[in-house]
Coordinates of C-alpha atoms in Angstrom, one line a residue:
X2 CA -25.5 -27.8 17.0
X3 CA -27.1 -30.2 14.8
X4 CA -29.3 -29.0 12.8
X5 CA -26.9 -26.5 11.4
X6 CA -25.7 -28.0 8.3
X7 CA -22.6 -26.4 6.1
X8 CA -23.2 -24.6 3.4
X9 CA -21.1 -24.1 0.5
X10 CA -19.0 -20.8 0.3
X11 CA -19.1 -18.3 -2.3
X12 CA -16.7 -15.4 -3.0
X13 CA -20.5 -13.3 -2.2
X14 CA -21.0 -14.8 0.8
X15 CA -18.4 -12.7 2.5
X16 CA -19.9 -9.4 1.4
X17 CA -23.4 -10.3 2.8
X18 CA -21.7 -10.7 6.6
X19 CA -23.4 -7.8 8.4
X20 CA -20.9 -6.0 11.1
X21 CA -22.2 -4.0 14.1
X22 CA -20.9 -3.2 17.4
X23 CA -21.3 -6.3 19.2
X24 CA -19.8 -8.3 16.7
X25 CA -17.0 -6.2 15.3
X26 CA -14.8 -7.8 16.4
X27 CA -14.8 -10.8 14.1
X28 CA -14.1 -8.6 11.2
X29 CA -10.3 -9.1 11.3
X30 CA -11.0 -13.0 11.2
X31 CA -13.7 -12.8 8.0
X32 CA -10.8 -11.2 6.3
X33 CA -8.7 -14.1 7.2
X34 CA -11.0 -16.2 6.0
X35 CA -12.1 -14.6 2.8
X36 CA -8.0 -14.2 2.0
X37 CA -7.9 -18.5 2.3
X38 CA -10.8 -18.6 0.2
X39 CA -9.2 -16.8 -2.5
X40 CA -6.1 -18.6 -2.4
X41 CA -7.5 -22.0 -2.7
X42 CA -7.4 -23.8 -5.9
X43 CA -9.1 -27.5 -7.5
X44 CA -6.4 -30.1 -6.1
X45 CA -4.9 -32.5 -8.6
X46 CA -8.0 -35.0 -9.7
X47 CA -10.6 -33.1 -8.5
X48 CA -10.9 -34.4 -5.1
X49 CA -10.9 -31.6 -3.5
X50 CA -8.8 -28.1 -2.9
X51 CA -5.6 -27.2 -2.1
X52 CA -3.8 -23.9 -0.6
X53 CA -2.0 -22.1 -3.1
X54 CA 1.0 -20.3 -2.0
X55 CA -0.2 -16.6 -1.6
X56 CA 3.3 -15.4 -0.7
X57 CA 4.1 -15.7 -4.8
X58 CA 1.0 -13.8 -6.0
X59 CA 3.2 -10.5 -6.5
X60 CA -0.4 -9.1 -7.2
X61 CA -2.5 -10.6 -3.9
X62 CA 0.1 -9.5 -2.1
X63 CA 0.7 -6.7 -2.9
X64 CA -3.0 -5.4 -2.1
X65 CA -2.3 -7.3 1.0
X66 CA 0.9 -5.0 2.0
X67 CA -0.6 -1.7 0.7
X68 CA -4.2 -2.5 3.2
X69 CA -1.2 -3.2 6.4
X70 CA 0.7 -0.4 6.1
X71 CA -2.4 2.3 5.6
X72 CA -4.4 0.3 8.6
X73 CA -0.9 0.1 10.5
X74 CA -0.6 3.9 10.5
X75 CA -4.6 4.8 10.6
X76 CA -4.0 2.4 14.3
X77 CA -0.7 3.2 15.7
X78 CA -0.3 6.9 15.6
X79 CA -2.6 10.6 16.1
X80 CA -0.4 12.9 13.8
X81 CA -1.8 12.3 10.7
X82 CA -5.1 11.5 9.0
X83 CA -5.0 8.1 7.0
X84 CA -7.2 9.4 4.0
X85 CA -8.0 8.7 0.5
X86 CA -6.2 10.4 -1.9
X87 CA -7.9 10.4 -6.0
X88 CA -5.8 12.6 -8.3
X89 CA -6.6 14.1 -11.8
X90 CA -4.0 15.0 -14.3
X91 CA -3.2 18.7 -14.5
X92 CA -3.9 18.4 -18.4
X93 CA -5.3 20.8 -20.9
X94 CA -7.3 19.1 -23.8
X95 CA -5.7 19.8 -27.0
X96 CA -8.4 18.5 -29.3
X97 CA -12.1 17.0 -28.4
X98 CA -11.4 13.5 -30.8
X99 CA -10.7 10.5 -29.9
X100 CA -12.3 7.4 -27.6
X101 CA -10.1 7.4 -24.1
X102 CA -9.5 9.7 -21.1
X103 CA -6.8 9.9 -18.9
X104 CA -7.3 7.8 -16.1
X105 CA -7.3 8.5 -12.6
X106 CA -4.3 8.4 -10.5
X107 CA -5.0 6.8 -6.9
X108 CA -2.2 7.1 -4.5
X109 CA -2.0 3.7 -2.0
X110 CA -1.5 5.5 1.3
X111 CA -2.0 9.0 2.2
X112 CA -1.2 11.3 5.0
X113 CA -1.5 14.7 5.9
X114 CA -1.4 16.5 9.0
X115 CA -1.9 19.5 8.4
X116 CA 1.6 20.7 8.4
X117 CA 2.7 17.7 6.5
X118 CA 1.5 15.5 3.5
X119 CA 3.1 12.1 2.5
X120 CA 2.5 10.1 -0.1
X121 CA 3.2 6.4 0.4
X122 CA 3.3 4.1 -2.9
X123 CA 3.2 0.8 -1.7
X124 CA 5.6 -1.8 -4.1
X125 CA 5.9 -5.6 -3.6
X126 CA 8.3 -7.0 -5.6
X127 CA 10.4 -10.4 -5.6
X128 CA 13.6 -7.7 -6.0
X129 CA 12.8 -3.9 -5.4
X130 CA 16.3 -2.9 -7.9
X131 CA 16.6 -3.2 -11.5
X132 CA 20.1 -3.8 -12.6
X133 CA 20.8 -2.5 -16.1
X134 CA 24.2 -3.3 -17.8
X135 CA 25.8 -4.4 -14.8
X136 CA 24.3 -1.2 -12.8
X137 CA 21.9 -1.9 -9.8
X138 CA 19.3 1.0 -9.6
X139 CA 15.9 1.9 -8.1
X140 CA 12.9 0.8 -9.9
X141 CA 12.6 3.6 -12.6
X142 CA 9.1 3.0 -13.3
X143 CA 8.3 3.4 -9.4
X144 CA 9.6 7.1 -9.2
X145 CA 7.8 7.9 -12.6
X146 CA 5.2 6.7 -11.2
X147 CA 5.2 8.6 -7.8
X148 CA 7.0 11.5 -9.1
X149 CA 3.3 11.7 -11.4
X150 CA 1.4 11.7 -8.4
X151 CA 3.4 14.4 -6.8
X152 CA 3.2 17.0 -9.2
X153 CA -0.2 16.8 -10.1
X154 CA -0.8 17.2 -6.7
X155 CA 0.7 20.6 -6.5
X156 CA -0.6 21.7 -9.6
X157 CA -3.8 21.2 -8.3
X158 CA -3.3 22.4 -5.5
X159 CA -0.4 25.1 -5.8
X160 CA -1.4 26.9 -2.5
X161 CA -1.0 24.0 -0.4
X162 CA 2.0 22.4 1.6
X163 CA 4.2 20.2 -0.9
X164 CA 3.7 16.9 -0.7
X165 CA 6.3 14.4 0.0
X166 CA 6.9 11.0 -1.1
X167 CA 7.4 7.2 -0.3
X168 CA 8.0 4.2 -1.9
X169 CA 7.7 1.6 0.8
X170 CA 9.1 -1.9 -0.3
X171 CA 9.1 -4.9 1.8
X172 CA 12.7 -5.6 2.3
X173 CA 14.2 -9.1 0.5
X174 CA 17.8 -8.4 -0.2
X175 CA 18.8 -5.1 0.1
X176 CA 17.9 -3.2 3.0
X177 CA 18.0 0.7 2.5
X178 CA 16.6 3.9 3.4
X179 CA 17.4 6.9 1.2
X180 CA 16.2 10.0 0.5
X181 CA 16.0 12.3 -2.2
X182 CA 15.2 16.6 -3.0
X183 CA 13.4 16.2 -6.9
X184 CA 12.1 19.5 -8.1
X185 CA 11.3 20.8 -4.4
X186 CA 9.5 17.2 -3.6
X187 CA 11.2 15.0 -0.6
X188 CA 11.1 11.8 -2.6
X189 CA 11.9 8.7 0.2
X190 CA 13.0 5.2 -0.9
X191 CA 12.6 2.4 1.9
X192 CA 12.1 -0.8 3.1
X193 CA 10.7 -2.8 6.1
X194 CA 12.0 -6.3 7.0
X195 CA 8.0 -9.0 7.4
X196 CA 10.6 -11.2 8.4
X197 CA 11.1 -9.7 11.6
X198 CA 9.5 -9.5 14.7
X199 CA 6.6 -7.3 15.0
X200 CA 8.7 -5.0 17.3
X201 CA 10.9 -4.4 14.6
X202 CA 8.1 -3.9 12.1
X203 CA 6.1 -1.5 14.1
X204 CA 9.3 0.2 14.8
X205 CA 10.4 0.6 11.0
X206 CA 7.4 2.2 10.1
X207 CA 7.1 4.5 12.9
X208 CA 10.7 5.6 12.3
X209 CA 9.6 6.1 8.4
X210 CA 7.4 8.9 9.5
X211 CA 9.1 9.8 12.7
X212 CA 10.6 13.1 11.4
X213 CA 7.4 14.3 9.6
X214 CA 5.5 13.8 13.0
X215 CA 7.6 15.5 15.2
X216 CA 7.7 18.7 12.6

């Protein structure tokens, strides 16, 4: 081809790629390539640019995890529906001063079935324990954080089924799988191993909501 000359990428370039049926399937690809666009950086002496190592971004990769694992369920499984979940605090305004607002809580992976709902907060983390004065612990700020979500949930919604809960870490030293009954909520602390082959991914995360689906 020519007379088709390269042109020089922008971050807006990706957004203005039109998908339709007969070419959706090079969507997975575009993501690919807007993910190496991201992660490339001036090289040393301007000459150019060089990959940066996205596997130490805690931040890019840790929207990268929390897009597999909802995609990985909305594809591999007919149980549940894979939807957004946007919660409000359950607060009652003492006073009208003041600038701010509470904020919005937005949970990374949702499920519900209709005889189940799970919420899945997805963590990446270099280590997914604290250790505190020679203790090792769970992240304390994680179950704050999801144990927020949770009972907002049923305050808003006291009729409905209670809502259980994840926090999904991909595994790095410690491997484990436990479970937890906090004030009526099924709180779930786990981990998958990227390292592994994808059988054993797939697997992992099937297992994670194994029990739920078969309920």
């Amino acid at each position: 081809m020519p007379d088709v000359t390269d042109i020089g990428i922008k971050a807006s370039a990706f957004a203005r790629v039109q998908l339709h049926r007969n070419n959706a399937r090079y969507d997975l690809l575009l993501k690919i390539c807007e993910l190496v666009f991201d992660s490339l950086i001036p090289a040393k002496g301007g000459s150019g640019y060089a990959f940066q190592d996205v596997l130490r971004d805690e931040r890019k990769m840790a929207r990268v995890f929390e897009d597999f694992v909802r995609n990985f369920y909305r594809a591999s499984q007919r149980v549940f529906q894979v939807k957004p979940l946007q919660l409000a605090w359950q607060a009652v305004p003492l006073s009208s001063g003041g600038l701010g607002r509470l904020p919005v809580m937005r949970s990374d992976v949702y499920l519900d079935s209709g005889r189940r709902r799970i919420i899945i907060d997805t963590k990446y983390y270099a280590e997914a324990m604290q250790e505190r004065f020679g203790s090792v612990s769970f992240r304390s700020d994680n179950l704050y954080q999801l144990f927020a979500y949770l009972r907002n949930d049923a305050a808003s919604r006291p009729q409905a089924i209670v809502s259980e809960g994840v926090l999904l870490y991909p595994q790095v030293k410690h491997e484990f799988d436990a479970a937890y009954d906090i004030h009526g909520h099924r709180v779930r602390l786990y981990t998958v191993d990227l390292a592994q082959p994808w059988r054993s991914i797939e697997d992992r995360l099937s297992y994670l909501i194994g029990e739920q689906a078969q309920a």
